[in-house]
């Protein structure tokens, strides 16, 4: 299960992530997901996005 909080319909709760980045209630993309990585496929766009962020994180200490 993943959790979501939608800023469009103000709904929050848990849902089964199906690969779409949209509110499971109203379908808006203005939604925040809290997923565990285990729920995502290796080729999920979110994985690629998180990997890119991690590799380019300017707040990461270098020393
Ligand atoms: Zn919604």
Tab-separated table of C-alpha atoms and ligand atoms in Angstrom:
chain	number	residue	atom	x	y	z
A	1	UNK	CA	0.000	0.000	0.000
A	2	UNK	CA	1.040	3.547	-0.660
A	3	UNK	CA	-0.312	6.706	0.841
A	4	UNK	CA	-1.490	9.776	-0.998
A	5	UNK	CA	-2.558	13.307	-0.239
A	6	UNK	CA	-4.378	15.204	-2.956
A	7	UNK	CA	-4.291	18.970	-3.123
A	8	UNK	CA	-7.155	19.071	-5.627
A	9	UNK	CA	-9.819	17.196	-3.657
A	10	UNK	CA	-8.108	17.333	-0.238
A	11	UNK	CA	-8.450	13.578	0.096
A	12	UNK	CA	-5.775	11.523	1.764
A	13	UNK	CA	-5.469	7.894	2.532
A	14	UNK	CA	-3.974	4.703	1.228
A	15	UNK	CA	-4.260	3.087	-2.154
A	16	UNK	CA	-2.645	0.491	-4.354
A	17	UNK	CA	-0.147	2.150	-6.643
A	18	UNK	CA	-0.823	1.201	-10.244
A	19	UNK	CA	1.904	3.162	-11.999
A	20	UNK	CA	-0.095	6.308	-12.685
A	21	UNK	CA	0.761	9.588	-10.976
A	22	UNK	CA	-2.774	10.748	-10.358
A	23	UNK	CA	-5.160	10.989	-7.439
A	24	UNK	CA	-6.939	7.633	-7.045
A	25	UNK	CA	-10.067	9.531	-5.993
A	26	UNK	CA	-10.395	12.437	-8.425
A	27	UNK	CA	-7.683	11.739	-10.977
A	28	UNK	CA	-5.838	15.026	-10.435
A	29	UNK	CA	-2.080	15.025	-10.910
A	30	UNK	CA	-1.781	17.594	-8.110
A	31	UNK	CA	-1.220	14.830	-5.610
A	32	UNK	CA	1.602	13.730	-3.378
A	33	UNK	CA	2.436	10.062	-3.033
A	34	UNK	CA	4.342	8.373	-0.268
A	35	UNK	CA	5.497	5.122	-1.772
A	36	UNK	CA	7.914	2.518	-0.683
A	37	UNK	CA	10.436	1.823	-3.399
A	38	UNK	CA	9.569	-1.871	-3.252
A	39	UNK	CA	6.182	-1.048	-4.737
A	40	UNK	CA	7.670	0.439	-7.876
A	41	UNK	CA	8.848	-1.382	-10.941
A	42	UNK	CA	12.512	-0.919	-11.762
A	43	UNK	CA	11.605	0.940	-14.923
A	44	UNK	CA	9.000	3.167	-13.290
A	45	UNK	CA	9.492	6.835	-14.218
A	46	UNK	CA	9.441	7.706	-10.526
A	47	UNK	CA	12.467	5.497	-9.931
A	48	UNK	CA	14.332	7.243	-12.724
A	49	UNK	CA	13.319	10.631	-11.324
A	50	UNK	CA	14.423	9.754	-7.802
A	51	UNK	CA	17.687	8.333	-9.081
A	52	UNK	CA	18.353	11.508	-11.062
A	53	UNK	CA	17.594	13.634	-8.016
A	54	UNK	CA	19.863	11.576	-5.809
A	55	UNK	CA	22.713	11.828	-8.292
A	56	UNK	CA	22.390	15.592	-8.643
A	57	UNK	CA	21.483	16.537	-5.081
A	58	UNK	CA	23.181	19.897	-4.408
A	59	UNK	CA	22.681	19.513	-0.659
A	60	UNK	CA	24.719	16.344	-0.514
A	61	UNK	CA	27.916	17.024	1.430
A	62	UNK	CA	30.993	16.381	-0.623
A	63	UNK	CA	33.465	15.893	2.178
B	1	LIG	ZN1	-7.933	14.094	-5.616
